[in-house]
CSV table of C-alpha atoms in Angstrom, one decimal:
chain,number,residue,atom,x,y,z
X,1,MET,CA,34.3,94.5,77.4
X,2,LEU,CA,34.6,94.8,73.7
X,3,ARG,CA,32.3,92.3,71.9
X,4,PHE,CA,32.5,91.0,68.3
X,5,GLY,CA,30.7,88.6,66.1
X,6,PRO,CA,27.4,86.6,66.6
X,7,ASP,CA,25.3,86.3,69.7
X,8,THR,CA,25.3,82.5,69.6
X,9,GLY,CA,28.0,79.8,69.4
X,10,PRO,CA,31.4,79.7,70.9
X,11,VAL,CA,33.3,82.9,72.0
X,12,VAL,CA,37.0,83.6,72.1
X,13,VAL,CA,37.9,85.7,75.2
X,14,VAL,CA,41.3,87.5,75.0
X,15,ALA,CA,43.7,87.9,77.9
X,16,LEU,CA,46.1,90.6,77.0
X,17,PRO,CA,49.7,90.7,78.3
X,18,LEU,CA,50.4,92.5,81.6
X,19,PHE,CA,51.7,96.1,81.7
X,20,GLU,CA,53.0,97.9,78.6
X,21,GLU,CA,52.7,94.9,76.3
X,22,ALA,CA,48.9,95.2,76.6
X,23,ASN,CA,49.0,98.6,74.9
X,24,ARG,CA,51.4,97.2,72.2
X,25,THR,CA,49.2,94.2,71.3
X,26,ARG,CA,45.6,95.6,71.8
X,27,ALA,CA,45.1,96.6,68.2
X,28,PHE,CA,46.5,93.2,67.1
X,29,ALA,CA,44.1,91.4,69.4
X,30,VAL,CA,41.2,93.4,68.1
X,31,THR,CA,42.2,92.6,64.5
X,32,ILE,CA,42.2,88.9,65.4
X,33,LEU,CA,38.7,89.1,66.9
X,34,ARG,CA,37.3,91.0,63.9
X,35,ALA,CA,38.8,88.3,61.6
X,36,LEU,CA,37.2,85.6,63.8
X,37,ALA,CA,33.9,87.5,63.6
X,38,ASP,CA,34.2,87.4,59.8
X,39,ARG,CA,34.4,83.6,60.2
X,40,SER,CA,31.2,83.7,62.4
X,41,ILE,CA,33.1,83.2,65.6
X,42,ALA,CA,32.4,85.6,68.5
X,43,GLY,CA,35.0,87.4,70.5
X,44,ALA,CA,35.4,89.4,73.7
X,45,LEU,CA,38.1,91.6,75.0
X,46,PRO,CA,37.6,92.4,78.7
X,47,ASP,CA,39.5,95.0,80.8
X,48,LEU,CA,40.7,93.1,83.9
X,49,PRO,CA,41.3,94.6,87.4
X,50,GLY,CA,44.2,97.1,87.0
X,51,GLN,CA,44.1,97.0,83.2
X,52,GLY,CA,42.6,99.3,80.6
X,53,GLU,CA,39.6,101.2,81.8
X,54,SER,CA,39.5,99.4,85.2
X,55,LEU,CA,39.1,101.8,88.2
X,56,LEU,CA,41.6,99.7,90.2
X,57,PRO,CA,45.1,101.2,90.2
X,58,THR,CA,47.7,99.0,88.5
X,59,HIS,CA,49.7,98.7,91.7
X,60,GLU,CA,46.7,97.3,93.6
X,61,THR,CA,46.1,94.3,91.3
X,62,ASP,CA,47.6,90.8,91.6
X,63,LEU,CA,47.3,87.5,89.9
X,64,ALA,CA,44.4,86.4,92.1
X,65,LYS,CA,42.4,89.5,91.1
X,66,LEU,CA,43.3,89.3,87.5
X,67,ARG,CA,42.4,85.6,87.2
X,68,ALA,CA,39.1,86.1,89.1
X,69,GLY,CA,38.3,89.0,86.7
X,70,PHE,CA,39.0,86.9,83.7
X,71,ALA,CA,37.0,84.0,85.0
X,72,ALA,CA,34.1,86.4,85.8
X,73,ALA,CA,34.2,87.8,82.3
X,74,VAL,CA,34.0,84.3,80.8
X,75,VAL,CA,31.0,83.3,83.1
X,76,SER,CA,29.2,86.5,82.2
X,77,LEU,CA,29.1,85.5,78.5
X,78,ASN,CA,27.1,82.3,79.3
X,79,ARG,CA,28.3,80.3,76.3
X,80,PRO,CA,31.0,77.9,75.3
X,81,ALA,CA,34.3,79.9,75.7
X,82,PHE,CA,37.8,79.6,74.5
X,83,THR,CA,40.7,81.8,75.5
X,84,LEU,CA,43.3,83.6,73.4
X,85,ALA,CA,46.1,84.6,75.8
X,86,ILE,CA,49.0,86.6,74.5
X,87,ARG,CA,52.4,86.5,76.2
X,88,SER,CA,52.0,87.0,79.9
X,89,GLY,CA,48.2,86.9,79.4
X,90,ALA,CA,48.7,83.1,79.6
X,91,LEU,CA,49.1,83.6,83.3
X,92,LEU,CA,45.6,84.9,83.7
X,93,ASP,CA,43.2,82.2,82.2
X,94,SER,CA,43.9,79.3,84.5
X,95,ASP,CA,40.8,79.7,86.7
X,96,ALA,CA,38.4,80.3,83.8
X,97,ALA,CA,35.7,77.7,82.9
X,98,VAL,CA,36.7,77.3,79.3
X,99,THR,CA,36.5,74.6,76.7
X,100,ALA,CA,40.2,75.0,75.8
X,101,ARG,CA,43.0,77.6,75.8
X,102,TYR,CA,45.0,79.1,73.0
X,103,HIS,CA,48.3,80.6,74.1
X,104,LEU,CA,50.3,82.8,71.8
X,105,SER,CA,54.0,83.1,72.7
X,106,PRO,CA,53.2,82.4,76.3
X,107,MET,CA,55.7,83.3,79.0
X,108,THR,CA,56.2,82.4,82.7
X,109,GLY,CA,55.9,84.8,85.5
X,110,ALA,CA,59.7,84.5,86.1
X,111,ASP,CA,60.3,85.5,82.4
X,112,LEU,CA,58.1,88.6,82.9
X,113,ARG,CA,59.8,89.5,86.1
X,114,ARG,CA,63.2,89.2,84.5
X,115,GLU,CA,62.1,91.5,81.6
X,116,LEU,CA,60.8,94.1,84.1
X,117,ILE,CA,64.0,94.0,86.0
X,118,ARG,CA,66.1,94.4,82.9
X,119,ALA,CA,64.1,97.4,81.8
X,120,ARG,CA,64.5,99.0,85.2
X,121,GLN,CA,68.2,98.3,85.2
X,122,ALA,CA,68.6,100.0,81.8
X,123,SER,CA,66.6,103.0,83.0
X,124,ALA,CA,68.7,103.2,86.1
X,125,ARG,CA,71.9,103.2,84.1
X,126,GLU,CA,70.7,106.0,81.9
X,127,SER,CA,69.6,108.2,84.8
X,128,GLY,CA,72.5,107.3,87.1
X,129,GLU,CA,70.1,106.0,89.7
X,130,ALA,CA,71.1,103.1,92.0
X,131,PHE,CA,69.0,100.0,91.6
X,132,ASP,CA,69.5,96.6,93.3
X,133,PRO,CA,67.2,93.9,91.9
X,134,ALA,CA,67.5,92.1,95.3
X,135,SER,CA,65.5,94.9,96.8
X,136,LEU,CA,62.4,93.6,95.0
X,137,ASP,CA,62.3,90.5,97.3
X,138,THR,CA,61.8,92.7,100.4
X,139,ALA,CA,59.7,95.5,98.9
X,140,THR,CA,56.7,96.4,100.9
X,141,ASP,CA,55.5,99.3,98.7
X,142,PRO,CA,54.8,99.4,95.0
X,143,VAL,CA,57.9,99.5,92.8
X,144,GLU,CA,58.2,101.3,89.5
X,145,LEU,CA,59.3,98.9,86.8
X,146,ALA,CA,59.2,99.6,83.1
X,147,GLY,CA,57.0,102.7,83.6
X,148,ASN,CA,54.5,100.8,85.8
X,149,LEU,CA,53.9,100.8,89.5
X,150,VAL,CA,53.9,97.1,90.5
X,151,GLY,CA,52.6,95.9,93.9
X,152,PRO,CA,54.8,93.7,96.0
X,153,THR,CA,52.2,90.9,96.1
X,154,LEU,CA,52.1,90.6,92.3
X,155,LEU,CA,55.9,90.8,92.2
X,156,ALA,CA,56.2,87.9,94.6
X,157,GLN,CA,53.5,85.9,92.7
X,158,LEU,CA,55.3,86.2,89.4
X,159,SER,CA,58.3,84.3,90.7
X,160,ASP,CA,56.7,80.9,90.3
X,161,ALA,CA,53.6,81.6,88.1
X,162,THR,CA,53.2,79.4,85.0
X,163,PRO,CA,50.6,79.1,82.3
X,164,SER,CA,48.0,76.4,82.5
X,165,ALA,CA,48.9,73.3,80.4
X,166,GLU,CA,45.4,71.9,80.6
X,167,ARG,CA,43.6,71.7,77.2
X,168,THR,CA,46.1,74.2,75.8
X,169,ARG,CA,47.3,74.8,72.3
X,170,THR,CA,50.6,76.7,72.3
X,171,VAL,CA,51.6,78.7,69.2
X,172,ARG,CA,54.7,80.7,68.8
X,173,LEU,CA,56.4,82.9,66.2
X,174,ALA,CA,58.5,81.0,63.6
X,175,THR,CA,61.5,82.8,64.9
X,176,GLU,CA,61.1,81.5,68.5
X,177,ALA,CA,63.2,78.6,69.6
X,178,LYS,CA,60.9,77.3,72.3
X,179,PRO,CA,58.7,74.3,71.5
X,180,ALA,CA,55.1,74.8,70.4
X,181,ASP,CA,52.2,73.0,68.8
X,182,ALA,CA,52.5,75.3,65.8
X,183,LYS,CA,54.7,78.2,64.6
X,184,LEU,CA,53.5,81.1,62.5
X,185,PRO,CA,55.3,83.9,60.6
X,186,GLY,CA,54.8,87.3,62.1
X,187,THR,CA,56.1,90.3,64.0
X,188,PRO,CA,56.8,90.3,67.8
X,189,LEU,CA,54.6,93.4,68.3
X,190,TRP,CA,55.2,93.2,72.0
X,191,ARG,CA,58.8,94.2,71.4
X,192,ARG,CA,57.9,97.4,69.6
X,193,ALA,CA,58.5,100.7,71.2
X,194,GLU,CA,55.0,101.9,70.2
X,195,PRO,CA,51.7,100.1,69.6
X,196,ASP,CA,51.6,98.6,66.1
X,197,ASN,CA,49.8,95.9,64.1
X,198,ASP,CA,50.6,93.0,61.7
X,199,LEU,CA,47.5,92.3,59.6
X,200,ALA,CA,48.9,89.1,58.0
X,201,PHE,CA,50.0,87.7,61.3
X,202,ALA,CA,46.5,88.5,62.8
X,203,GLN,CA,44.8,86.7,59.9
X,204,ALA,CA,47.1,83.7,60.3
X,205,VAL,CA,46.3,83.5,64.0
X,206,ALA,CA,42.5,83.8,63.3
X,207,ASP,CA,42.7,81.0,60.7
X,208,ASP,CA,44.6,78.8,63.2
X,209,ILE,CA,42.1,79.5,66.0
X,210,ALA,CA,39.1,78.8,63.7
X,211,GLU,CA,40.5,75.5,62.7
X,212,TRP,CA,41.4,74.6,66.3
X,213,ILE,CA,37.9,75.4,67.6
X,214,ALA,CA,36.4,73.2,64.8
X,215,THR,CA,38.7,70.4,66.0
X,216,CYS,CA,37.8,70.9,69.6
X,217,ALA,CA,34.1,70.8,68.8
X,218,ALA,CA,34.4,67.7,66.7
């Protein structure tokens, strides 16, 4: 777990997106946490089961393990906690004992599943490989999707997984059509082919989180 900021007061715990989007947004998340530390707000970035430096293979994780890992990370900090969940990371913080949740461009499990299938279809077309999306519904072994081995349990769970709406602030990019509590200008880093950063966007998110936490504490 990466730690930032003071040893007292509230802490913002990040839930990165699943799979490759975690790599694309990690530097961005760290920049946000450093900006919050400059505002005397602590931050933490845990590696969850099947993510980052976790010893659990990606294909052996599922939503229950990921949610339990995130909840355990929050408990271990032993202080008032808020979440910053990015994209599909918003599917992981529902079981955590937090004061409130901040979801940045959240997506449903069905949205993520569709994106994984589209990536696999594009790859199959390029290689001339046959791929039937319906085969995912009956898969009993891990399936390679967008460069990741995904277990059948997680695939099934994604079909109806949704972010928690309890004590949640939803923020999206200004270019997104979906409704939100606020919209900010920035770059959809999760769409980039390689990991990247957007310092102005990170600062804007940090400002919004700091103001939101002050409101929650009032």
